[in-house]
Coordinates of C-alpha atoms in Angstrom, one line a residue:
M1 CA 132.8 63.3 187.7
R2 CA 135.2 63.7 185.2
E3 CA 137.2 67.2 184.5
A4 CA 136.0 68.4 181.6
P5 CA 137.8 69.2 178.7
P6 CA 139.1 72.5 176.8
V7 CA 135.4 73.9 174.3
S8 CA 136.5 74.1 170.9
P9 CA 139.1 76.5 169.9
Q10 CA 137.0 77.2 167.0
L11 CA 133.2 76.9 168.0
T12 CA 134.3 79.6 170.5
R13 CA 136.2 81.4 167.3
E14 CA 133.0 80.9 165.9
K15 CA 130.2 81.4 168.4
N16 CA 132.4 84.8 169.7
R17 CA 132.5 86.3 166.4
A18 CA 128.5 85.6 165.8
R19 CA 127.7 87.2 168.9
S20 CA 130.6 90.0 167.4
R21 CA 128.7 90.8 164.2
A22 CA 125.0 90.9 166.1
M23 CA 126.7 93.8 168.8
A24 CA 128.4 95.6 165.9
E25 CA 125.7 95.1 163.2
A26 CA 123.1 96.7 166.4
V27 CA 124.9 99.3 166.9
I28 CA 125.7 100.4 163.4
S29 CA 121.7 100.1 162.4
A30 CA 120.7 102.0 165.5
F31 CA 123.9 105.0 164.3
A32 CA 122.5 104.8 161.2
E33 CA 119.0 104.2 162.4
T34 CA 119.2 107.6 164.4
L35 CA 121.7 109.3 161.1
K36 CA 118.3 109.4 159.3
I37 CA 115.8 110.9 161.5
E38 CA 118.3 113.5 162.4
A39 CA 118.5 114.5 158.2
R40 CA 115.0 114.1 157.5
K41 CA 114.0 117.0 160.6
R42 CA 117.3 119.0 158.2
G43 CA 115.9 119.0 155.2
G44 CA 117.7 116.1 154.2
F45 CA 121.1 117.5 155.1
L46 CA 123.3 117.5 157.9
T47 CA 126.1 120.4 159.4
L48 CA 128.9 119.4 161.0
P49 CA 127.5 121.1 164.4
D50 CA 124.5 119.1 163.8
I51 CA 127.1 115.7 163.6
E52 CA 128.6 117.0 166.6
E53 CA 125.1 117.7 168.2
L54 CA 124.5 113.9 167.9
D55 CA 128.7 113.0 169.0
I56 CA 127.2 113.8 172.0
S57 CA 124.0 112.3 171.7
F58 CA 125.9 109.3 171.6
R59 CA 128.1 109.3 173.7
E60 CA 125.2 109.6 176.3
K61 CA 124.1 106.1 175.8
T62 CA 127.4 105.3 176.2
A63 CA 126.2 103.3 180.1
E64 CA 122.8 101.7 178.0
L65 CA 125.8 100.6 175.1
T66 CA 128.1 98.9 178.2
E67 CA 125.5 97.2 180.1
V68 CA 124.2 95.4 176.5
F69 CA 128.0 94.4 176.0
E70 CA 127.7 93.2 179.5
M71 CA 125.1 91.0 179.4
S72 CA 126.3 89.9 176.0
F73 CA 130.2 89.0 177.6
N74 CA 128.4 87.4 180.7
D75 CA 126.0 85.4 178.5
A76 CA 129.1 84.0 176.5
A77 CA 130.6 83.0 179.9
R78 CA 127.1 81.1 180.6
E79 CA 128.1 79.7 177.4
Q80 CA 130.8 78.7 177.6
E81 CA 130.4 76.5 181.3
E82 CA 127.5 74.8 179.0
L83 CA 129.6 73.6 176.4
K84 CA 131.8 72.3 179.8
W85 CA 128.7 70.5 180.6
D86 CA 127.8 68.8 177.2
Q87 CA 131.6 68.0 176.0
I88 CA 132.4 65.8 179.3
K89 CA 131.9 62.5 178.2
R90 CA 129.1 61.4 180.5
P91 CA 127.1 58.1 180.3
A92 CA 123.4 58.9 177.8
F93 CA 121.6 58.1 181.2
D94 CA 123.3 60.4 182.9
R95 CA 122.8 63.0 180.4
L96 CA 118.8 62.3 180.4
M97 CA 119.1 62.0 184.4
V98 CA 120.3 65.7 184.8
K99 CA 118.1 67.2 181.8
R100 CA 115.3 67.2 184.1
F101 CA 116.3 69.4 186.2
D102 CA 119.2 71.8 184.2
H103 CA 117.4 74.4 183.8
M104 CA 117.2 75.7 187.9
F105 CA 121.4 75.6 187.4
M106 CA 122.9 79.2 188.6
V107 CA 123.2 81.4 186.0
K108 CA 125.0 84.9 186.8
D109 CA 122.8 87.9 185.7
R110 CA 124.7 90.7 185.0
E111 CA 126.2 91.9 188.0
G112 CA 127.6 88.3 188.2
V113 CA 125.5 87.5 191.2
P114 CA 124.4 83.9 190.7
H115 CA 120.9 83.0 190.7
G116 CA 119.2 79.1 190.1
T117 CA 119.0 76.4 192.3
F118 CA 122.3 74.5 191.8
P119 CA 125.9 74.8 191.3
R120 CA 127.0 73.1 188.8
R121 CA 129.6 71.8 191.7
F122 CA 126.6 69.7 192.6
L123 CA 126.1 67.6 190.6
Q124 CA 129.4 65.3 192.3
A125 CA 127.8 64.8 194.9
F126 CA 124.4 64.2 192.7
F127 CA 126.0 60.9 190.4
L128 CA 127.6 60.2 193.6
T129 CA 123.7 60.1 195.7
L130 CA 122.1 58.6 193.1
N131 CA 124.6 55.6 192.2
M132 CA 124.1 55.1 196.1
L133 CA 120.1 55.2 195.7
L134 CA 119.4 53.1 192.7
G135 CA 122.8 50.7 193.5
P136 CA 125.3 49.8 191.0
D137 CA 123.4 46.7 189.4
A138 CA 120.6 49.1 187.8
V139 CA 123.0 51.8 187.7
E140 CA 124.8 49.7 185.3
S141 CA 122.0 48.2 183.5
F142 CA 120.6 51.4 182.6
H143 CA 124.2 52.8 181.3
K144 CA 123.9 50.3 178.7
R145 CA 120.4 50.2 177.8
S146 CA 120.7 54.1 177.2
D147 CA 124.0 54.4 175.7
K148 CA 123.0 51.4 172.9
L149 CA 119.6 53.0 172.6
M150 CA 121.8 57.1 172.0
E151 CA 124.0 54.5 169.1
R152 CA 121.3 53.1 167.4
V153 CA 119.4 56.7 167.0
M154 CA 122.6 59.0 167.0
K155 CA 124.5 56.4 164.3
G156 CA 127.6 57.5 165.0
I157 CA 126.3 61.5 164.6
I158 CA 128.1 64.0 167.2
P159 CA 127.4 66.0 168.4
V160 CA 124.6 64.0 170.1
D161 CA 120.9 65.5 170.0
W162 CA 119.9 64.9 173.6
D163 CA 116.1 66.8 173.0
L164 CA 116.4 63.9 170.3
L165 CA 117.8 60.8 173.1
D166 CA 115.1 62.5 174.7
Q167 CA 112.4 61.9 173.4
N168 CA 112.5 58.8 172.2
E169 CA 109.7 56.1 172.8
E170 CA 112.8 53.5 173.8
M171 CA 114.9 56.3 176.3
Q172 CA 111.5 57.3 177.2
E173 CA 110.2 53.7 178.8
I174 CA 114.1 53.6 180.0
I175 CA 113.7 57.1 182.1
L176 CA 110.6 56.1 183.8
D177 CA 111.9 53.0 185.0
A178 CA 114.9 54.9 186.1
Q179 CA 112.4 56.7 188.0
L180 CA 110.2 54.5 189.5
A181 CA 113.4 52.4 191.3
I182 CA 114.0 56.5 192.5
A183 CA 110.0 56.9 194.1
L184 CA 110.8 53.6 195.6
Q185 CA 113.5 53.9 197.9
F186 CA 111.4 56.8 199.2
A187 CA 109.3 54.7 201.1
D188 CA 109.9 56.4 204.0
A189 CA 109.7 59.6 202.4
R190 CA 111.1 61.8 205.3
K191 CA 113.4 59.7 206.6
R192 CA 115.6 58.8 202.8
A193 CA 115.3 62.7 201.7
K194 CA 117.3 63.0 205.0
W195 CA 120.0 60.7 204.8
F196 CA 119.6 62.2 200.3
I197 CA 120.9 66.3 201.7
Q198 CA 123.5 64.7 204.0
L199 CA 125.3 62.5 201.3
V200 CA 124.9 64.9 199.3
N201 CA 126.4 67.3 201.4
A202 CA 129.2 65.4 202.0
N203 CA 130.2 65.3 198.5
L204 CA 129.7 68.2 196.5
A205 CA 133.0 69.8 194.9
P206 CA 135.0 72.7 195.8
A207 CA 133.9 76.0 195.0
A208 CA 135.9 78.0 192.4
E209 CA 138.2 80.1 194.2
N210 CA 136.4 82.9 191.9
A211 CA 133.4 81.4 192.7
A212 CA 130.2 83.9 194.3
Q213 CA 129.6 83.6 197.5
V214 CA 126.3 81.5 197.2
E215 CA 127.7 79.1 195.0
A216 CA 131.1 78.6 197.8
N217 CA 128.0 78.9 200.9
W218 CA 126.1 76.2 199.3
E219 CA 124.0 73.4 200.2
M220 CA 121.4 71.4 199.6
D221 CA 117.7 72.4 202.6
H222 CA 114.5 69.9 202.1
R223 CA 113.8 73.0 200.0
S224 CA 116.3 72.5 197.3
F225 CA 116.5 68.9 197.8
L226 CA 112.0 68.6 197.0
K227 CA 112.8 70.5 194.1
L228 CA 115.3 68.1 192.2
I229 CA 113.3 65.1 193.3
N230 CA 110.0 66.5 191.8
A231 CA 111.5 67.2 189.0
L232 CA 113.5 63.9 188.4
L233 CA 110.7 62.4 189.6
H234 CA 108.5 64.2 187.2
D235 CA 107.6 62.6 184.2
L236 CA 106.7 59.1 186.1
K237 CA 104.4 61.6 187.4
V238 CA 103.1 62.2 184.5
A239 CA 102.1 58.3 183.4
S240 CA 100.9 57.6 187.3
G241 CA 98.1 59.7 186.2
D242 CA 97.4 58.8 182.5
A243 CA 95.9 55.1 182.2
Q244 CA 97.7 54.6 179.4
E245 CA 101.1 55.2 180.4
W246 CA 100.0 53.3 184.0
K247 CA 99.5 50.6 182.0
R248 CA 102.4 50.5 179.8
L249 CA 104.5 50.9 183.5
K250 CA 102.9 48.4 184.5
R251 CA 102.9 45.9 181.8
R252 CA 107.0 46.7 182.0
H253 CA 106.8 46.8 186.7
P254 CA 103.8 44.1 186.9
D255 CA 104.6 43.8 191.3
T256 CA 104.3 47.9 190.9
N257 CA 101.0 49.2 193.4
H258 CA 99.6 52.0 192.1
T259 CA 98.6 53.2 194.8
E260 CA 101.5 53.2 197.1
L261 CA 103.5 55.3 194.2
S262 CA 100.5 57.3 194.7
A263 CA 101.4 57.3 198.2
I264 CA 105.1 58.0 198.3
L265 CA 105.4 60.9 195.0
E266 CA 102.5 62.4 197.4
Q267 CA 105.2 62.6 200.1
L268 CA 107.6 63.8 197.5
S269 CA 105.5 66.8 196.6

């Protein structure tokens, strides 16, 4: 996977300014509201001793405010990572495949501890494994179909609205076609799952120097594989259980056997 280009400085400034403004407004609002409440208690006036007493009270809230600010800064760091991923020049097909499980990427909490199933360094291994699973001809076909559709839907508008593209009926057909091709590779689910896990773990991107231990030591196991494959094939599972959706899928793939596909999906659940 290609290295992400630097995030636009202007976009970073705009988001940081909006975040800082929201934080400032929250603090000022809380400060002003407290002053009003205390002033009402004292007949509408505050003396110097009153203000000094309030100052002590505000300082006691330092830890609480620090926690709020720390959460905001962690959100900013996560946002930077998301922006980097958004700017990587990957084909539309790749992006929409990842969209099926990107909610399971590791995210750091306010203490800096990552929580989630997959570190982002897993993506390099995922794409390589997916390409080997589908084969170069199929991957090229999915890329071409997806990119041409993206050009028609977006009409040159940047950044790409991935949600809009994902909801497109033709794009949904491309995704289902790909998911069907993936699922059919798991006729021997146990053997193929073992192959998938081994290939992923052999091709993980190096961990960043400042990566948390859970990220640096992460490897795919059967549990995380099942989470991935179920998210990756979710649309297909829904379609296979819907008579109309299955009819449309069957029209494009007349040789597909519903019973066999259902058995594969059951093994992977």
